[in-house]
Amino acid sequence: MWKDWVRPFVRPLPQWAPVGVAPASRLVTARLRWDGESVDVTADHTVASLNPLVIATSVDAGERAVLEYRDAAAGQLLGTLRLVRDASMAEPQAAPLSFYRVEAGAHRCLHWPLRAWNAWLQNRSMARHASSAHLNMDPAAAQQLMIAYLCPRPVVLVSVEGAGHRNIFPMDLIGPLERSGLYSLALRSTNVSEPVMREVRRVALSHVPAAMKPVVYKLAAHHKQPPRDWAALPFPVRPSKTFGIPTVAGALRVQELSIVHSQTIGLHTFFVARVVSTEQLADGAQLHHTAGFHQVYRRRRRQPLQDA
Ligand SMILES: Cc1cc2nc3c(=O)[nH]c(=O)nc-3n(C[C@H](O)[C@H](O)[C@H](O)COP(=O)(O)O)c2cc1C
């Protein structure tokens, strides 16, 4: 229809596309390149903080590196991030990790001139909605963050329980740091459960089906008022395997994490954890986020991801 053709020229693409993806599908691969060396970091890089935009990995890639995202099936380069080591962030003792600031980024999901035009429309929209967007990022960093989402990121519900406090809220700045056997979570330091997580040092992650998107988003909207009790949630819960923390009964997978380290990076608290247990409960499409322009690229190739 003519409207589908005209729309991208007058309206910005959504920054994030909520999609349903089978867990652990490697649709997009990530490779870190530096000084003539290169390693696959598809399961070994996470976002440690949004402002500044920092990537954590268990790979020591020297002072400067490039992170490349490629379509796994076609081999086509989708985007790159230029990284510079940030020595101001001390390497945590419990976790041999490297921190890299994102210096620049580019993607190839849209053809020129739509690529530049869409970035301009997105930046204008972000500036207009700056007070409600909560991202606290400058436009260049927001564009770079979208590139980091070329690898679709799973959305989980994080359950936290401490004395007199319980909460369950969505996160997607999470993931494994494969080579070190660690798992990280980047949480806004203002989150009401942040002090409790530092204290109890344990959480449970429910990897949820794509069909749960509405309820997942609703939990973020009410994040300032944690549930009065677990029974007040709009879905049934079941205790996690070792910690007995209530998790989503209809989850595809539940993981328990023991937090071994936390540090403040910009506006976020970067938690580093070890996986204590993994319960595989069901198969199906899991809720993920990818960049809006990645979904457009896949549509053009007639391989769209399932919209959640
Ligand atoms: C799909 C989704 C993913 C989210 N991922 C994160 C995340 O990774 N880190 C984070 O701090 N907040 C994330 N949020 C927001 C949190 O759920 C929560 O609302 C926020 O941490 C509360 O912080 P505040 O009190 O500073 O607003 C996400 C929200 C949604 C809807």
mmCIF file of C-alpha atoms and ligand atoms in Angstrom:
data_model
loop_
_atom_site.group_PDB
_atom_site.id
_atom_site.type_symbol
_atom_site.label_atom_id
_atom_site.label_comp_id
_atom_site.label_asym_id
_atom_site.label_seq_id
_atom_site.Cartn_x
_atom_site.Cartn_y
_atom_site.Cartn_z
ATOM 1 C CA MET A 1 0.000 0.000 0.000
ATOM 2 C CA TRP A 2 1.259 3.525 -0.720
ATOM 3 C CA LYS A 3 0.959 4.412 2.987
ATOM 4 C CA ASP A 4 3.516 1.703 3.916
ATOM 5 C CA TRP A 5 5.900 3.232 1.422
ATOM 6 C CA VAL A 6 5.373 6.838 2.521
ATOM 7 C CA ARG A 7 5.289 6.281 6.310
ATOM 8 C CA PRO A 8 9.082 5.836 6.854
ATOM 9 C CA PHE A 9 9.670 9.196 5.179
ATOM 10 C CA VAL A 10 7.380 11.156 7.490
ATOM 11 C CA ARG A 11 7.474 9.223 10.783
ATOM 12 C CA PRO A 12 10.485 7.881 12.663
ATOM 13 C CA LEU A 13 10.780 4.110 12.976
ATOM 14 C CA PRO A 14 10.197 2.827 16.495
ATOM 15 C CA GLN A 15 13.524 2.643 18.308
ATOM 16 C CA TRP A 16 12.718 -0.817 19.708
ATOM 17 C CA ALA A 17 10.703 -3.642 18.213
ATOM 18 C CA PRO A 18 9.260 -6.165 20.702
ATOM 19 C CA VAL A 19 9.537 -9.554 18.980
ATOM 20 C CA GLY A 20 9.108 -13.243 19.713
ATOM 21 C CA VAL A 21 12.275 -15.274 19.148
ATOM 22 C CA ALA A 22 13.101 -18.868 20.090
ATOM 23 C CA PRO A 23 15.535 -18.744 23.041
ATOM 24 C CA ALA A 24 19.227 -18.892 22.107
ATOM 25 C CA SER A 25 18.625 -18.507 18.358
ATOM 26 C CA ARG A 26 21.710 -16.894 16.905
ATOM 27 C CA LEU A 27 20.008 -14.667 14.329
ATOM 28 C CA VAL A 28 22.718 -12.049 14.592
ATOM 29 C CA THR A 29 26.316 -12.689 15.577
ATOM 30 C CA ALA A 30 28.624 -10.235 17.320
ATOM 31 C CA ARG A 31 32.394 -10.238 16.734
ATOM 32 C CA LEU A 32 34.984 -8.159 18.527
ATOM 33 C CA ARG A 33 37.986 -7.118 16.396
ATOM 34 C CA TRP A 34 41.211 -5.508 17.598
ATOM 35 C CA ASP A 35 44.897 -5.467 16.548
ATOM 36 C CA GLY A 36 44.408 -8.138 13.869
ATOM 37 C CA GLU A 37 42.576 -10.447 16.311
ATOM 38 C CA SER A 38 38.889 -11.296 16.446
ATOM 39 C CA VAL A 39 36.583 -13.376 18.647
ATOM 40 C CA ASP A 40 32.885 -14.195 18.697
ATOM 41 C CA VAL A 41 31.188 -12.328 21.554
ATOM 42 C CA THR A 42 27.550 -13.076 20.675
ATOM 43 C CA ALA A 43 27.120 -14.468 24.207
ATOM 44 C CA ASP A 44 29.920 -12.439 25.757
ATOM 45 C CA HIS A 45 28.999 -8.763 25.727
ATOM 46 C CA THR A 46 26.366 -6.794 27.596
ATOM 47 C CA VAL A 47 25.375 -3.171 28.130
ATOM 48 C CA ALA A 48 26.806 -2.099 31.515
ATOM 49 C CA SER A 49 25.392 1.426 31.527
ATOM 50 C CA LEU A 50 23.398 3.734 29.247
ATOM 51 C CA ASN A 51 24.883 7.062 30.250
ATOM 52 C CA PRO A 52 27.739 6.797 29.544
ATOM 53 C CA LEU A 53 27.063 3.985 27.051
ATOM 54 C CA VAL A 54 29.391 1.220 28.222
ATOM 55 C CA ILE A 55 29.795 -2.358 26.974
ATOM 56 C CA ALA A 56 31.134 -5.084 29.277
ATOM 57 C CA THR A 57 32.804 -8.261 28.033
ATOM 58 C CA SER A 58 35.044 -10.943 29.480
ATOM 59 C CA VAL A 59 37.375 -10.516 26.481
ATOM 60 C CA ASP A 60 40.440 -8.297 26.836
ATOM 61 C CA ALA A 61 40.402 -6.599 23.440
ATOM 62 C CA GLY A 62 43.128 -4.041 24.062
ATOM 63 C CA GLU A 63 42.669 -0.287 24.084
ATOM 64 C CA ARG A 64 40.505 0.083 20.964
ATOM 65 C CA ALA A 65 38.183 -2.442 19.370
ATOM 66 C CA VAL A 66 35.318 -2.698 16.912
ATOM 67 C CA LEU A 67 32.172 -4.669 17.623
ATOM 68 C CA GLU A 68 30.591 -6.025 14.437
ATOM 69 C CA TYR A 69 27.036 -7.310 14.161
ATOM 70 C CA ARG A 70 26.249 -9.618 11.218
ATOM 71 C CA ASP A 71 23.124 -11.378 10.030
ATOM 72 C CA ALA A 72 23.949 -15.006 10.872
ATOM 73 C CA ALA A 73 22.216 -16.484 7.806
ATOM 74 C CA ALA A 74 23.278 -13.982 5.129
ATOM 75 C CA GLY A 75 26.637 -13.029 6.673
ATOM 76 C CA GLN A 76 25.810 -9.398 5.878
ATOM 77 C CA LEU A 77 27.271 -6.667 8.081
ATOM 78 C CA LEU A 78 24.362 -4.954 9.903
ATOM 79 C CA GLY A 79 26.178 -2.514 12.159
ATOM 80 C CA THR A 80 29.364 -1.632 14.003
ATOM 81 C CA LEU A 81 30.273 0.040 17.297
ATOM 82 C CA ARG A 82 33.694 1.615 17.846
ATOM 83 C CA LEU A 83 34.888 0.961 21.391
ATOM 84 C CA VAL A 84 37.522 2.557 23.607
ATOM 85 C CA ARG A 85 38.645 0.927 26.840
ATOM 86 C CA ASP A 86 37.550 2.816 29.937
ATOM 87 C CA ALA A 87 40.260 2.354 32.534
ATOM 88 C CA SER A 88 38.396 4.557 35.028
ATOM 89 C CA MET A 89 36.095 1.614 35.719
ATOM 90 C CA ALA A 90 38.184 -0.652 37.880
ATOM 91 C CA GLU A 91 38.104 -4.281 36.885
ATOM 92 C CA PRO A 92 35.981 -5.956 39.576
ATOM 93 C CA GLN A 93 37.994 -8.418 41.665
ATOM 94 C CA ALA A 94 35.277 -11.044 41.574
ATOM 95 C CA ALA A 95 34.893 -10.627 37.834
ATOM 96 C CA PRO A 96 37.652 -10.395 35.222
ATOM 97 C CA LEU A 97 35.772 -8.055 32.893
ATOM 98 C CA SER A 98 36.733 -5.286 30.465
ATOM 99 C CA PHE A 99 34.686 -2.122 30.102
ATOM 100 C CA TYR A 100 34.507 -0.236 26.800
ATOM 101 C CA ARG A 101 32.898 3.102 26.113
ATOM 102 C CA VAL A 102 31.075 3.366 22.801
ATOM 103 C CA GLU A 103 32.788 6.080 20.808
ATOM 104 C CA ALA A 104 30.870 5.852 17.517
ATOM 105 C CA GLY A 105 28.494 3.582 15.666
ATOM 106 C CA ALA A 106 26.906 2.972 12.286
ATOM 107 C CA HIS A 107 24.340 0.583 10.862
ATOM 108 C CA ARG A 108 23.421 -0.607 7.380
ATOM 109 C CA CYS A 109 19.869 -1.814 7.946
ATOM 110 C CA LEU A 110 18.349 1.074 5.988
ATOM 111 C CA HIS A 111 19.566 2.399 2.667
ATOM 112 C CA TRP A 112 20.906 5.901 2.378
ATOM 113 C CA PRO A 113 19.261 8.515 2.469
ATOM 114 C CA LEU A 114 16.516 6.894 4.583
ATOM 115 C CA ARG A 115 19.164 5.909 7.165
ATOM 116 C CA ALA A 116 20.200 9.500 7.855
ATOM 117 C CA TRP A 117 16.652 10.819 7.525
ATOM 118 C CA ASN A 118 15.241 8.261 9.982
ATOM 119 C CA ALA A 119 17.999 9.035 12.522
ATOM 120 C CA TRP A 120 17.109 12.717 12.214
ATOM 121 C CA LEU A 121 13.390 11.977 12.737
ATOM 122 C CA GLN A 122 14.158 9.708 15.713
ATOM 123 C CA ASN A 123 16.463 12.293 17.307
ATOM 124 C CA ARG A 124 13.853 15.018 16.866
ATOM 125 C CA SER A 125 11.191 12.806 18.448
ATOM 126 C CA MET A 126 13.526 11.949 21.385
ATOM 127 C CA ALA A 127 14.251 15.648 21.950
ATOM 128 C CA ARG A 128 10.503 16.400 21.990
ATOM 129 C CA HIS A 129 9.775 13.611 24.478
ATOM 130 C CA ALA A 130 12.968 13.963 26.502
ATOM 131 C CA SER A 131 11.181 14.448 29.817
ATOM 132 C CA SER A 132 9.063 11.288 29.485
ATOM 133 C CA ALA A 133 11.598 9.049 27.716
ATOM 134 C CA HIS A 134 13.585 8.238 30.928
ATOM 135 C CA LEU A 135 16.547 7.199 28.809
ATOM 136 C CA ASN A 136 18.747 10.130 29.823
ATOM 137 C CA MET A 137 20.938 9.646 26.766
ATOM 138 C CA ASP A 138 22.160 12.007 24.126
ATOM 139 C CA PRO A 139 20.856 11.269 20.590
ATOM 140 C CA ALA A 140 24.158 9.817 19.318
ATOM 141 C CA ALA A 141 24.318 7.376 22.254
ATOM 142 C CA ALA A 142 20.653 6.394 21.724
ATOM 143 C CA GLN A 143 21.443 5.578 18.069
ATOM 144 C CA GLN A 144 24.460 3.523 19.210
ATOM 145 C CA LEU A 145 22.306 1.675 21.753
ATOM 146 C CA MET A 146 19.921 0.662 18.947
ATOM 147 C CA ILE A 147 22.924 -0.877 17.162
ATOM 148 C CA ALA A 148 23.717 -2.893 20.302
ATOM 149 C CA TYR A 149 20.141 -4.248 20.064
ATOM 150 C CA LEU A 150 20.813 -5.719 16.600
ATOM 151 C CA CYS A 151 21.438 -8.907 18.604
ATOM 152 C CA PRO A 152 17.857 -9.331 19.878
ATOM 153 C CA ARG A 153 17.947 -9.004 23.678
ATOM 154 C CA PRO A 154 15.732 -11.262 25.821
ATOM 155 C CA VAL A 155 13.308 -9.507 28.154
ATOM 156 C CA VAL A 156 13.043 -11.113 31.600
ATOM 157 C CA LEU A 157 11.015 -10.410 34.711
ATOM 158 C CA VAL A 158 13.390 -10.016 37.655
ATOM 159 C CA SER A 159 12.034 -11.212 41.021
ATOM 160 C CA VAL A 160 13.542 -9.707 44.171
ATOM 161 C CA GLU A 161 12.629 -10.605 47.743
ATOM 162 C CA GLY A 162 14.057 -9.149 50.962
ATOM 163 C CA ALA A 163 12.814 -8.361 54.463
ATOM 164 C CA GLY A 164 9.558 -6.435 53.930
ATOM 165 C CA HIS A 165 10.226 -5.929 50.216
ATOM 166 C CA ARG A 166 9.160 -7.840 47.140
ATOM 167 C CA ASN A 167 9.194 -6.805 43.508
ATOM 168 C CA ILE A 168 9.063 -8.108 39.974
ATOM 169 C CA PHE A 169 9.991 -5.857 37.048
ATOM 170 C CA PRO A 170 11.222 -6.170 33.446
ATOM 171 C CA MET A 171 14.840 -5.912 32.362
ATOM 172 C CA ASP A 172 16.633 -6.386 29.051
ATOM 173 C CA LEU A 173 20.062 -4.884 29.779
ATOM 174 C CA ILE A 174 21.093 -8.341 30.875
ATOM 175 C CA GLY A 175 22.954 -11.351 29.597
ATOM 176 C CA PRO A 176 25.727 -13.864 29.882
ATOM 177 C CA LEU A 177 29.431 -13.042 29.782
ATOM 178 C CA GLU A 178 30.249 -16.510 28.522
ATOM 179 C CA ARG A 179 34.014 -16.849 28.935
ATOM 180 C CA SER A 180 33.971 -15.759 32.575
ATOM 181 C CA GLY A 181 30.875 -17.845 33.391
ATOM 182 C CA LEU A 182 29.235 -14.651 34.697
ATOM 183 C CA TYR A 183 25.914 -12.944 34.018
ATOM 184 C CA SER A 184 25.298 -9.211 34.246
ATOM 185 C CA LEU A 185 22.367 -6.858 34.845
ATOM 186 C CA ALA A 186 22.420 -3.056 34.389
ATOM 187 C CA LEU A 187 19.759 -1.493 36.596
ATOM 188 C CA ARG A 188 18.936 2.181 37.023
ATOM 189 C CA SER A 189 20.282 3.089 40.457
ATOM 190 C CA THR A 190 16.974 4.798 41.286
ATOM 191 C CA ASN A 191 15.020 1.528 40.976
ATOM 192 C CA VAL A 192 13.241 0.876 44.316
ATOM 193 C CA SER A 193 14.673 -2.658 44.485
ATOM 194 C CA GLU A 194 18.297 -1.686 43.809
ATOM 195 C CA PRO A 195 19.315 -1.419 47.526
ATOM 196 C CA VAL A 196 17.567 -4.715 48.291
ATOM 197 C CA MET A 197 19.415 -6.463 45.459
ATOM 198 C CA ARG A 198 22.717 -5.167 46.812
ATOM 199 C CA GLU A 199 21.792 -6.480 50.248
ATOM 200 C CA VAL A 200 20.220 -9.891 49.546
ATOM 201 C CA ARG A 201 22.545 -10.566 46.583
ATOM 202 C CA ARG A 202 20.130 -12.918 44.850
ATOM 203 C CA VAL A 203 17.464 -12.647 42.162
ATOM 204 C CA ALA A 204 15.420 -14.966 39.952
ATOM 205 C CA LEU A 205 14.865 -14.298 36.239
ATOM 206 C CA SER A 206 11.701 -15.462 34.478
ATOM 207 C CA HIS A 207 12.244 -15.702 30.707
ATOM 208 C CA VAL A 208 8.736 -14.967 29.497
ATOM 209 C CA PRO A 209 6.776 -15.934 26.376
ATOM 210 C CA ALA A 210 6.175 -13.203 23.770
ATOM 211 C CA ALA A 211 2.423 -13.358 24.495
ATOM 212 C CA MET A 212 3.099 -11.864 27.953
ATOM 213 C CA LYS A 213 4.246 -8.525 26.483
ATOM 214 C CA PRO A 214 1.250 -6.455 27.753
ATOM 215 C CA VAL A 215 1.630 -7.621 31.350
ATOM 216 C CA VAL A 216 5.425 -7.181 31.223
ATOM 217 C CA TYR A 217 5.125 -3.555 30.102
ATOM 218 C CA LYS A 218 2.457 -2.896 32.734
ATOM 219 C CA LEU A 219 4.824 -4.031 35.491
ATOM 220 C CA ALA A 220 7.349 -1.395 34.380
ATOM 221 C CA ALA A 221 4.651 1.294 34.420
ATOM 222 C CA HIS A 222 3.892 0.521 38.086
ATOM 223 C CA HIS A 223 7.508 0.075 39.141
ATOM 224 C CA LYS A 224 7.350 2.660 41.954
ATOM 225 C CA GLN A 225 4.767 0.590 43.825
ATOM 226 C CA PRO A 226 6.003 -2.977 44.193
ATOM 227 C CA PRO A 227 3.185 -5.526 44.616
ATOM 228 C CA ARG A 228 1.696 -5.677 48.120
ATOM 229 C CA ASP A 229 1.983 -9.422 47.984
ATOM 230 C CA TRP A 230 2.856 -11.973 45.320
ATOM 231 C CA ALA A 231 -0.794 -13.064 45.057
ATOM 232 C CA ALA A 232 -1.669 -9.534 43.831
ATOM 233 C CA LEU A 233 0.131 -10.151 40.514
ATOM 234 C CA PRO A 234 -1.967 -10.681 37.372
ATOM 235 C CA PHE A 235 -0.387 -14.123 36.764
ATOM 236 C CA PRO A 236 0.321 -17.215 38.876
ATOM 237 C CA VAL A 237 3.748 -17.572 40.468
ATOM 238 C CA ARG A 238 5.832 -20.553 41.537
ATOM 239 C CA PRO A 239 8.878 -20.678 43.827
ATOM 240 C CA SER A 240 12.310 -20.769 42.210
ATOM 241 C CA LYS A 241 14.294 -23.979 42.677
ATOM 242 C CA THR A 242 16.924 -23.082 45.320
ATOM 243 C CA PHE A 243 16.027 -19.638 46.682
ATOM 244 C CA GLY A 244 12.248 -20.167 46.712
ATOM 245 C CA ILE A 245 11.692 -16.681 45.229
ATOM 246 C CA PRO A 246 8.306 -16.380 43.461
ATOM 247 C CA THR A 247 8.704 -16.452 39.654
ATOM 248 C CA VAL A 248 6.318 -16.528 36.683
ATOM 249 C CA ALA A 249 4.580 -19.931 36.589
ATOM 250 C CA GLY A 250 4.138 -19.623 32.807
ATOM 251 C CA ALA A 251 7.818 -18.781 32.137
ATOM 252 C CA LEU A 252 9.746 -20.652 29.474
ATOM 253 C CA ARG A 253 12.823 -20.751 31.667
ATOM 254 C CA VAL A 254 13.735 -19.622 35.177
ATOM 255 C CA GLN A 255 17.278 -18.820 36.270
ATOM 256 C CA GLU A 256 18.507 -18.036 39.768
ATOM 257 C CA LEU A 257 21.447 -15.669 40.097
ATOM 258 C CA SER A 258 23.766 -15.114 42.995
ATOM 259 C CA ILE A 259 25.186 -11.574 42.854
ATOM 260 C CA VAL A 260 28.960 -11.490 43.351
ATOM 261 C CA HIS A 261 29.683 -7.837 42.606
ATOM 262 C CA SER A 262 27.958 -4.494 42.041
ATOM 263 C CA GLN A 263 29.261 -1.088 41.048
ATOM 264 C CA THR A 264 27.796 2.216 40.009
ATOM 265 C CA ILE A 265 28.446 3.218 36.398
ATOM 266 C CA GLY A 266 26.848 6.522 35.508
ATOM 267 C CA LEU A 267 23.121 6.290 36.251
ATOM 268 C CA HIS A 268 23.156 2.496 36.497
ATOM 269 C CA THR A 269 24.186 -0.145 38.979
ATOM 270 C CA PHE A 270 26.056 -2.891 37.175
ATOM 271 C CA PHE A 271 25.400 -6.222 38.902
ATOM 272 C CA VAL A 272 27.625 -9.204 38.169
ATOM 273 C CA ALA A 273 26.265 -12.625 39.100
ATOM 274 C CA ARG A 274 26.747 -16.370 38.819
ATOM 275 C CA VAL A 275 23.952 -18.618 37.597
ATOM 276 C CA VAL A 276 22.952 -20.934 40.449
ATOM 277 C CA SER A 277 20.210 -22.874 38.644
ATOM 278 C CA THR A 278 18.420 -23.027 35.308
ATOM 279 C CA GLU A 279 15.001 -24.630 34.965
ATOM 280 C CA GLN A 280 13.818 -25.252 31.408
ATOM 281 C CA LEU A 281 10.022 -25.269 31.688
ATOM 282 C CA ALA A 282 8.559 -24.881 28.189
ATOM 283 C CA ASP A 283 9.391 -24.273 24.529
ATOM 284 C CA GLY A 284 8.131 -21.296 22.549
ATOM 285 C CA ALA A 285 8.873 -17.787 21.323
ATOM 286 C CA GLN A 286 10.436 -15.650 24.062
ATOM 287 C CA LEU A 287 9.884 -11.913 24.367
ATOM 288 C CA HIS A 288 12.892 -10.013 22.986
ATOM 289 C CA HIS A 289 13.725 -6.456 21.975
ATOM 290 C CA THR A 290 15.569 -5.600 18.802
ATOM 291 C CA ALA A 291 16.187 -2.319 16.977
ATOM 292 C CA GLY A 292 13.244 -1.042 14.900
ATOM 293 C CA PHE A 293 15.526 -0.703 11.857
ATOM 294 C CA HIS A 294 16.584 -4.357 12.243
ATOM 295 C CA GLN A 295 12.954 -5.468 11.851
ATOM 296 C CA VAL A 296 12.701 -3.258 8.709
ATOM 297 C CA TYR A 297 15.849 -4.936 7.318
ATOM 298 C CA ARG A 298 14.307 -8.378 7.970
ATOM 299 C CA ARG A 299 11.000 -7.352 6.405
ATOM 300 C CA ARG A 300 12.855 -6.247 3.277
ATOM 301 C CA ARG A 301 14.419 -9.726 3.144
ATOM 302 C CA ARG A 302 10.960 -11.241 3.734
ATOM 303 C CA GLN A 303 12.155 -12.768 7.026
ATOM 304 C CA PRO A 304 10.467 -10.555 9.632
ATOM 305 C CA LEU A 305 10.711 -11.560 13.250
ATOM 306 C CA GLN A 306 7.368 -12.392 14.857
ATOM 307 C CA ASP A 307 5.910 -9.138 16.261
ATOM 308 C CA ALA A 308 5.166 -9.525 19.965
HETATM 309 C C1 LIG B 1 10.806 -4.275 28.387
HETATM 310 C C2 LIG B 1 11.463 -3.477 29.463
HETATM 311 C C3 LIG B 1 12.815 -3.663 29.747
HETATM 312 C C4 LIG B 1 13.436 -2.920 30.763
HETATM 313 N N1 LIG B 1 14.764 -3.114 31.016
HETATM 314 C C5 LIG B 1 15.371 -2.394 31.986
HETATM 315 C C6 LIG B 1 16.754 -2.584 32.282
HETATM 316 O O1 LIG B 1 17.409 -3.449 31.690
HETATM 317 N N2 LIG B 1 17.311 -1.791 33.240
HETATM 318 C C7 LIG B 1 16.585 -0.857 33.943
HETATM 319 O O2 LIG B 1 17.133 -0.170 34.792
HETATM 320 N N3 LIG B 1 15.286 -0.691 33.689
HETATM 321 C C8 LIG B 1 14.659 -1.426 32.744
HETATM 322 N N4 LIG B 1 13.331 -1.257 32.520
HETATM 323 C C9 LIG B 1 12.593 -0.400 33.451
HETATM 324 C C10 LIG B 1 12.436 -1.152 34.794
HETATM 325 O O3 LIG B 1 11.531 -2.216 34.650
HETATM 326 C C11 LIG B 1 11.969 -0.230 35.918
HETATM 327 O O4 LIG B 1 10.798 0.388 35.519
HETATM 328 C C12 LIG B 1 13.033 0.793 36.227
HETATM 329 O O5 LIG B 1 14.249 0.163 36.566
HETATM 330 C C13 LIG B 1 12.614 1.639 37.417
HETATM 331 O O6 LIG B 1 13.609 2.620 37.633
HETATM 332 P P1 LIG B 1 13.192 4.125 38.039
HETATM 333 O O7 LIG B 1 12.482 4.016 39.338
HETATM 334 O O8 LIG B 1 14.482 4.857 38.088
HETATM 335 O O9 LIG B 1 12.291 4.626 36.929
HETATM 336 C C14 LIG B 1 12.699 -1.975 31.501
HETATM 337 C C15 LIG B 1 11.339 -1.779 31.209
HETATM 338 C C16 LIG B 1 10.734 -2.517 30.196
HETATM 339 C C17 LIG B 1 9.283 -2.301 29.889
#
